[in-house]
CSV table of C-alpha atoms and ligand atoms in Angstrom, one decimal:
chain,number,residue,atom,x,y,z
A,1,MET,CA,0.0,0.0,0.0
A,2,GLU,CA,1.6,3.2,-1.2
A,3,LEU,CA,1.9,6.1,1.3
A,4,THR,CA,2.6,9.8,0.9
A,5,LEU,CA,5.5,11.3,2.9
A,6,LEU,CA,3.1,12.9,5.3
A,7,GLN,CA,1.2,9.7,5.8
A,8,ALA,CA,4.4,7.7,6.5
A,9,ALA,CA,5.5,10.3,9.0
A,10,ALA,CA,2.1,10.3,10.8
A,11,LEU,CA,2.1,6.4,11.0
A,12,LEU,CA,5.6,6.3,12.4
A,13,LYS,CA,4.8,9.0,15.0
A,14,SER,CA,1.8,7.0,16.1
A,15,GLY,CA,3.9,3.8,16.6
A,16,GLN,CA,3.4,2.0,13.3
A,17,VAL,CA,6.0,0.2,11.2
A,18,VAL,CA,6.5,1.5,7.6
A,19,ALA,CA,8.8,0.4,4.8
A,20,VAL,CA,11.1,3.3,3.7
A,21,PRO,CA,13.4,3.6,0.7
A,22,THR,CA,17.1,4.3,1.2
A,23,GLU,CA,19.9,4.5,-1.3
A,24,THR,CA,21.1,1.0,-0.2
A,25,VAL,CA,18.0,-1.1,0.3
A,26,TYR,CA,14.5,-0.6,1.7
A,27,GLY,CA,14.3,-0.4,5.5
A,28,LEU,CA,11.5,-1.4,7.9
A,29,ALA,CA,11.2,1.7,10.0
A,30,ALA,CA,10.0,2.4,13.5
A,31,SER,CA,10.5,5.5,15.7
A,32,LEU,CA,13.5,4.9,18.0
A,33,PHE,CA,11.3,6.0,20.9
A,34,LYS,CA,8.4,3.6,20.3
A,35,GLU,CA,9.5,0.3,21.8
A,36,GLU,CA,6.3,-1.6,20.8
A,37,ALA,CA,6.9,-0.7,17.2
A,38,ILE,CA,10.5,-1.8,17.5
A,39,ALA,CA,9.3,-5.1,18.9
A,40,LYS,CA,6.9,-5.4,16.0
A,41,ILE,CA,9.8,-5.0,13.5
A,42,PHE,CA,11.6,-8.0,15.1
A,43,ALA,CA,8.4,-10.1,14.9
A,44,LEU,CA,7.5,-9.1,11.3
A,45,LYS,CA,11.0,-10.0,10.1
A,46,ALA,CA,11.3,-13.1,12.4
A,47,ARG,CA,14.6,-11.5,13.4
A,48,PRO,CA,16.4,-12.8,16.4
A,49,LEU,CA,16.2,-10.3,19.3
A,50,ASN,CA,20.0,-10.4,19.7
A,51,ASN,CA,20.6,-8.8,16.3
A,52,PRO,CA,20.6,-5.0,16.9
A,53,LEU,CA,19.2,-2.3,14.6
A,54,ILE,CA,20.8,0.7,12.9
A,55,ILE,CA,19.6,4.1,14.1
A,56,HIS,CA,19.0,6.4,11.1
A,57,VAL,CA,19.2,10.2,11.6
A,58,ALA,CA,18.7,13.2,9.3
A,59,HIS,CA,21.9,15.0,10.3
A,60,PRO,CA,25.3,13.8,11.7
A,61,LYS,CA,25.1,16.1,14.8
A,62,GLU,CA,22.0,14.2,16.0
A,63,VAL,CA,24.3,11.2,16.8
A,64,LEU,CA,25.9,13.2,19.6
A,65,GLN,CA,22.8,13.2,21.8
A,66,PHE,CA,23.2,9.4,22.1
A,67,THR,CA,27.0,9.2,22.4
A,68,GLY,CA,28.3,12.5,24.0
A,69,LEU,CA,31.3,14.1,22.3
A,70,LEU,CA,33.0,12.2,19.5
A,71,GLY,CA,36.5,12.8,18.2
A,72,LYS,CA,38.0,14.1,15.0
A,73,ASP,CA,37.5,10.7,13.2
A,74,PHE,CA,33.8,11.0,13.5
A,75,GLU,CA,34.0,14.5,12.0
A,76,ASP,CA,36.2,13.3,9.2
A,77,LEU,CA,34.2,10.1,8.4
A,78,SER,CA,30.8,11.8,8.6
A,79,ARG,CA,31.9,14.7,6.4
A,80,ALA,CA,33.3,12.4,3.8
A,81,PHE,CA,30.6,9.7,3.7
A,82,TRP,CA,27.3,11.1,5.1
A,83,PRO,CA,24.7,11.3,3.9
A,84,GLY,CA,25.5,7.9,2.4
A,85,PRO,CA,26.0,4.1,2.9
A,86,LEU,CA,28.3,4.2,5.9
A,87,THR,CA,27.2,2.9,9.4
A,88,LEU,CA,29.3,3.8,12.4
A,89,VAL,CA,29.2,2.0,15.7
A,90,PHE,CA,29.9,4.0,18.9
A,91,PRO,CA,29.6,3.5,22.7
A,92,ILE,CA,26.4,5.2,23.8
A,93,ILE,CA,24.7,6.8,26.8
A,94,GLN,CA,22.5,3.8,27.7
A,95,LYS,CA,19.4,5.6,29.0
A,96,ARG,CA,19.0,7.5,25.7
A,97,ILE,CA,18.4,4.4,23.5
A,98,PRO,CA,15.9,1.7,24.3
A,99,ALA,CA,17.7,-1.6,25.0
A,100,ILE,CA,15.5,-3.5,22.5
A,101,ALA,CA,16.9,-1.4,19.6
A,102,ARG,CA,20.5,-2.2,20.4
A,103,SER,CA,19.8,-5.8,21.7
A,104,GLY,CA,21.1,-4.7,25.1
A,105,LEU,CA,24.6,-3.8,23.8
A,106,LEU,CA,26.5,-0.8,25.2
A,107,THR,CA,27.1,0.4,21.7
A,108,ALA,CA,24.8,1.4,18.8
A,109,ALA,CA,25.1,1.7,15.1
A,110,PHE,CA,24.3,5.0,13.3
A,111,ARG,CA,23.7,6.1,9.7
A,112,VAL,CA,22.6,9.2,7.8
A,113,PRO,CA,21.0,7.8,4.6
A,114,ALA,CA,21.2,9.7,1.3
A,115,HIS,CA,17.9,8.9,-0.3
A,116,PRO,CA,15.9,12.2,-0.6
A,117,LEU,CA,12.7,10.7,0.7
A,118,ALA,CA,14.4,9.0,3.7
A,119,ARG,CA,16.0,12.4,4.6
A,120,GLU,CA,12.7,14.3,4.3
A,121,LEU,CA,11.0,11.7,6.4
A,122,LEU,CA,13.7,11.7,9.1
A,123,LYS,CA,13.4,15.5,9.4
A,124,LEU,CA,9.7,15.0,10.1
A,125,THR,CA,9.9,12.0,12.5
A,126,GLY,CA,13.3,12.2,14.3
A,127,PRO,CA,15.5,9.1,14.6
A,128,LEU,CA,14.2,5.8,13.1
A,129,VAL,CA,15.5,2.3,13.5
A,130,MET,CA,15.6,0.5,10.1
A,131,PRO,CA,16.7,-3.0,9.4
A,132,SER,CA,16.5,-4.1,5.8
A,133,ALA,CA,12.9,-4.7,4.8
A,134,ASN,CA,13.0,-8.5,4.1
A,135,LEU,CA,12.1,-11.6,6.0
A,136,SER,CA,15.1,-12.6,8.1
A,137,GLY,CA,17.6,-14.6,6.0
A,138,ARG,CA,16.2,-13.6,2.6
A,139,PRO,CA,17.6,-11.2,0.1
A,140,SER,CA,17.1,-7.5,1.0
A,141,SER,CA,14.4,-5.5,-0.8
A,142,THR,CA,15.5,-3.0,-3.5
A,143,SER,CA,12.0,-2.0,-4.6
A,144,ARG,CA,8.5,-1.7,-3.3
A,145,ARG,CA,7.5,-4.9,-5.1
A,146,HIS,CA,10.1,-6.8,-3.1
A,147,VAL,CA,8.7,-5.4,0.2
A,148,GLU,CA,5.2,-6.4,-0.8
A,149,THR,CA,6.4,-9.9,-1.7
A,150,ASP,CA,7.7,-10.4,1.8
A,151,PHE,CA,5.1,-8.5,3.8
A,152,GLY,CA,2.0,-8.5,1.6
A,153,LYS,CA,0.2,-6.0,-0.7
A,154,ASP,CA,-1.4,-4.1,2.2
A,155,PHE,CA,1.9,-3.4,4.0
A,156,PRO,CA,2.5,0.4,4.2
A,157,VAL,CA,5.4,1.5,1.9
A,158,LEU,CA,6.9,4.8,1.0
A,159,ASP,CA,7.8,4.2,-2.6
A,160,GLY,CA,11.1,5.7,-3.6
A,161,GLY,CA,11.7,3.7,-6.7
A,162,GLU,CA,14.6,1.3,-7.2
A,163,CYS,CA,17.5,1.6,-4.7
A,164,THR,CA,20.5,3.1,-6.5
A,165,SER,CA,23.2,1.2,-4.6
A,166,GLY,CA,21.4,-2.1,-4.0
A,167,LEU,CA,23.8,-3.3,-1.3
A,168,GLU,CA,23.6,-2.5,2.4
A,169,SER,CA,25.8,0.1,4.1
A,170,THR,CA,29.4,-0.6,5.1
A,171,ILE,CA,29.7,-0.9,8.9
A,172,LEU,CA,32.8,0.5,10.7
A,173,PHE,CA,33.7,-0.3,14.3
A,174,GLN,CA,36.5,1.4,16.2
A,175,ASP,CA,38.9,-0.9,18.1
A,176,GLY,CA,42.1,1.1,18.2
A,177,PHE,CA,42.0,1.2,14.4
A,178,TYR,CA,38.7,1.2,12.5
A,179,LYS,CA,37.6,-2.2,11.3
A,180,ILE,CA,35.0,-3.2,8.8
A,181,ILE,CA,32.5,-5.5,10.5
A,182,ARG,CA,30.2,-5.7,7.5
A,183,GLN,CA,31.3,-5.1,4.0
A,184,GLY,CA,29.0,-2.9,2.0
A,185,ALA,CA,28.3,-0.3,-0.6
A,186,ILE,CA,31.5,1.7,0.2
A,187,PRO,CA,34.5,-0.5,-0.7
A,188,ARG,CA,37.3,-0.7,2.0
A,189,GLU,CA,39.8,1.0,-0.3
A,190,GLU,CA,37.7,4.2,-0.2
A,191,PHE,CA,38.4,4.8,3.5
A,192,TYR,CA,42.1,5.4,2.8
A,193,LYS,CA,41.5,9.0,1.9
A,194,VAL,CA,40.1,9.8,5.3
A,195,LEU,CA,41.8,7.4,7.7
A,196,ALA,CA,45.2,7.1,5.8
A,197,TYR,CA,45.0,3.4,6.1
A,198,THR,CA,42.7,0.7,4.6
A,199,PRO,CA,40.6,-0.8,7.4
A,200,GLU,CA,40.7,-4.6,7.9
A,201,ILE,CA,37.7,-6.7,7.3
A,202,VAL,CA,36.8,-8.7,10.5
A,203,SER,CA,35.2,-12.0,9.8
A,204,LEU,CA,33.6,-14.2,12.4
A,205,GLN,CA,36.0,-16.4,14.4
A,206,LYS,CA,34.6,-19.7,15.8
A,207,GLY,CA,33.5,-19.4,19.4
A,208,GLU,CA,34.1,-15.7,19.6
A,209,ASN,CA,31.5,-13.1,20.4
A,210,PRO,CA,31.0,-11.3,17.0
A,211,LEU,CA,31.7,-7.6,16.7
A,212,CYS,CA,28.7,-7.5,14.3
A,213,PRO,CA,25.9,-9.8,15.6
A,214,GLY,CA,24.4,-10.0,12.1
A,215,GLN,CA,27.4,-12.2,11.2
A,216,LEU,CA,25.8,-15.0,13.2
A,217,PHE,CA,22.8,-15.4,10.9
A,218,ARG,CA,22.1,-16.8,7.5
A,219,HIS,CA,21.6,-14.0,5.0
A,220,TYR,CA,20.7,-12.8,1.5
A,221,ALA,CA,19.6,-16.3,0.4
A,222,PRO,CA,17.2,-17.3,-2.3
A,223,ARG,CA,15.4,-20.7,-2.1
A,224,ALA,CA,17.6,-21.8,-5.1
A,225,LYS,CA,20.8,-23.6,-4.2
A,226,LEU,CA,23.7,-21.4,-5.5
A,227,THR,CA,27.1,-22.8,-6.4
A,228,LEU,CA,29.9,-20.3,-7.0
A,229,GLN,CA,32.3,-21.2,-9.8
A,230,THR,CA,35.2,-19.5,-11.6
A,231,THR,CA,35.0,-21.7,-14.7
A,232,ILE,CA,31.9,-23.0,-16.4
A,233,PRO,CA,32.2,-26.3,-18.3
A,234,GLY,CA,31.5,-26.0,-22.1
A,235,ASP,CA,28.7,-28.6,-21.9
A,236,PHE,CA,26.9,-27.0,-18.9
A,237,LYS,CA,23.1,-26.9,-19.4
A,238,GLY,CA,21.8,-25.3,-16.2
A,239,VAL,CA,21.0,-21.8,-14.9
A,240,ILE,CA,23.9,-19.3,-14.8
A,241,LEU,CA,24.1,-15.9,-13.1
A,242,GLY,CA,26.6,-14.2,-15.3
A,243,PHE,CA,27.9,-11.0,-16.9
A,244,GLN,CA,27.1,-9.0,-20.1
A,245,GLU,CA,30.6,-9.3,-21.5
A,246,ARG,CA,30.8,-13.1,-21.2
A,247,THR,CA,29.5,-15.8,-23.6
A,248,TYR,CA,28.2,-18.9,-21.8
A,249,PRO,CA,27.4,-22.4,-23.2
A,250,SER,CA,24.5,-22.1,-25.6
A,251,LEU,CA,22.1,-24.5,-23.7
A,252,CYS,CA,22.3,-22.4,-20.4
A,253,LYS,CA,19.6,-20.1,-19.1
A,254,VAL,CA,21.5,-16.9,-18.2
A,255,TYR,CA,20.5,-14.3,-15.7
A,256,GLN,CA,22.5,-11.1,-16.3
A,257,LEU,CA,23.9,-9.6,-13.1
A,258,GLY,CA,25.3,-6.6,-15.0
A,259,SER,CA,28.6,-5.4,-16.6
A,260,LEU,CA,32.0,-6.4,-15.3
A,261,ASN,CA,33.1,-2.9,-16.3
A,262,ASP,CA,30.5,-1.4,-14.0
A,263,PRO,CA,30.3,-3.1,-10.6
A,264,HIS,CA,27.6,-0.7,-9.6
A,265,SER,CA,25.3,-2.2,-12.1
A,266,ILE,CA,25.9,-5.6,-10.5
A,267,SER,CA,25.3,-4.4,-7.0
A,268,LYS,CA,22.1,-2.7,-8.1
A,269,ASN,CA,20.8,-5.9,-9.7
A,270,LEU,CA,22.1,-8.5,-7.2
A,271,TYR,CA,19.1,-8.9,-4.9
A,272,LYS,CA,16.6,-8.4,-7.7
A,273,ILE,CA,18.1,-11.3,-9.6
A,274,LEU,CA,18.3,-13.5,-6.4
A,275,ARG,CA,14.6,-12.8,-5.9
A,276,GLN,CA,13.8,-13.4,-9.5
A,277,LEU,CA,15.2,-16.9,-9.2
A,278,ASP,CA,12.6,-17.7,-6.6
A,279,GLU,CA,9.8,-16.1,-8.7
A,280,ASP,CA,10.9,-18.3,-11.6
A,281,HIS,CA,10.9,-21.4,-9.4
A,282,ILE,CA,14.6,-22.1,-10.1
A,283,LYS,CA,15.9,-24.8,-7.9
A,284,GLU,CA,19.7,-24.5,-8.5
A,285,ALA,CA,22.0,-22.1,-10.3
A,286,VAL,CA,25.7,-21.6,-10.9
A,287,VAL,CA,27.2,-18.1,-10.3
A,288,ASP,CA,30.1,-17.0,-12.4
A,289,VAL,CA,32.5,-15.5,-9.8
A,290,ASP,CA,35.5,-15.0,-12.1
A,291,PHE,CA,36.0,-11.4,-11.2
A,292,PRO,CA,38.7,-9.4,-9.3
A,293,PRO,CA,38.4,-9.6,-5.5
A,294,TYR,CA,38.7,-5.9,-4.8
A,295,GLY,CA,36.5,-2.8,-4.6
A,296,LEU,CA,32.8,-3.3,-4.8
A,297,PHE,CA,33.4,-6.8,-6.2
A,298,SER,CA,34.7,-7.8,-2.7
A,299,THR,CA,31.3,-7.0,-1.2
A,300,ILE,CA,29.4,-8.7,-4.1
A,301,LEU,CA,31.5,-11.8,-3.6
A,302,GLU,CA,30.8,-11.8,0.2
A,303,ARG,CA,27.0,-11.5,-0.4
A,304,LEU,CA,27.1,-14.3,-2.9
A,305,GLN,CA,29.1,-16.5,-0.5
A,306,LYS,CA,26.5,-16.0,2.2
A,307,ALA,CA,23.6,-16.5,-0.3
A,308,ALA,CA,25.2,-19.8,-1.3
A,309,LEU,CA,25.6,-21.2,2.2
B,401,TXA,O1,22.1,-0.2,4.3
B,401,TXA,C1,21.7,-0.5,5.5
B,401,TXA,O2,22.5,-0.5,6.4
B,401,TXA,C2,20.3,-0.9,5.6
B,401,TXA,C3,19.4,0.3,5.4
B,401,TXA,C4,17.9,0.1,5.6
B,401,TXA,O3,19.9,1.4,6.1
B,401,TXA,N1,20.0,-1.5,6.9
B,401,TXA,C5,20.5,-2.7,7.3
B,401,TXA,O4,20.1,-3.1,8.5
B,401,TXA,O5,21.2,-3.4,6.6
B,401,TXA,P1,20.2,-4.6,9.0
B,401,TXA,O6,19.4,-4.6,10.3
B,401,TXA,O7,19.7,-5.5,7.9
B,401,TXA,O8,21.7,-4.8,9.3
B,401,TXA,C6,22.3,-4.1,10.4
B,401,TXA,C7,23.5,-4.8,10.9
B,401,TXA,C8,23.3,-6.1,11.5
B,401,TXA,O9,24.2,-7.1,11.0
B,401,TXA,C9,23.6,-5.8,13.0
B,401,TXA,O10,24.1,-7.0,13.7
B,401,TXA,C10,24.6,-4.7,12.9
B,401,TXA,O11,24.1,-3.9,11.8
B,401,TXA,N2,24.6,-3.9,14.1
B,401,TXA,C11,23.6,-3.1,14.6
B,401,TXA,N3,24.0,-2.5,15.8
B,401,TXA,C12,25.2,-2.9,16.0
B,401,TXA,C13,26.2,-2.7,17.1
B,401,TXA,N4,25.9,-1.9,18.1
B,401,TXA,N5,27.4,-3.3,17.0
B,401,TXA,C14,27.7,-4.1,16.0
B,401,TXA,N6,26.9,-4.3,14.9
B,401,TXA,C15,25.7,-3.8,15.0
B,402,MG,MG1,19.5,-7.2,6.7
């Protein structure tokens, strides 16, 4: 069910949950100060309560009411990447953020999204928590249609068109040096210009408490079984997720992820194609992963690896 901006703002202020476009993926939004609405988000997504939510604000300075003073890094990172697909995790003043939003952690994750409708909405509503608008474990939603597939035609959606990035935000955590605890729409190499180093990517170590609770859970997966391959045998006859520049065996059914010369086109299409496989009742597919492991391709590969688990 499509909403106007003012309807979306009114619903959120009255404690309802609304799907909201961002430049990365659609979010399932609730006011940070409506705990029942936040609980409803976890229930709607079937999301484990120990997987905390990102707090979205209209302007970087709004973060400080939750954290107290932050240092020069915050200034530099927020100036360089906000509004945009960067999420920053900081220690917080506990009483200012309901425990349910941060799963009881003493830190919280913050982002200033760039989508014009999300920004207008945040100015009207104040801080919103927004996990991706998908059933837990499934590919994120990059259009209103995806949201309606997961939550039904009557679900209230602010329609902002197709998301331009199509991959979730990059999450940075400070532990002496900054570390990437979730790869995302900003490739790690891009942080060099601000930090003067390239942050390491932290992956989940067995038995350890994860820095990013989301790493514990299955993600981004279509029902189809995906196999990642760097070579495709010449007599292969199945379904392939591949690239515009490549020629695949003639008996294959090919789903185009985009152009290898334009990784943004691939990130924009990725979840749409994963969802399309389900709509087309595809049971298994091979993904061509013969691409360089850096820049946005690194995030794309990580998402595909999780989707193939
Ligand atoms: O692009 C995005 O970030 C989208 C749009 C809607 O903004 N949101 C999104 O939210 O991807 P979600 O809930 O699907 O993923 C949030 C991730 C989870 O993996 C969660 O564990 C992690 O952020 N997270 C949240 N708070 C955290 C914290 N205090 N410390 C570490 N990780 C945290
Ligand atoms: Mg998600």
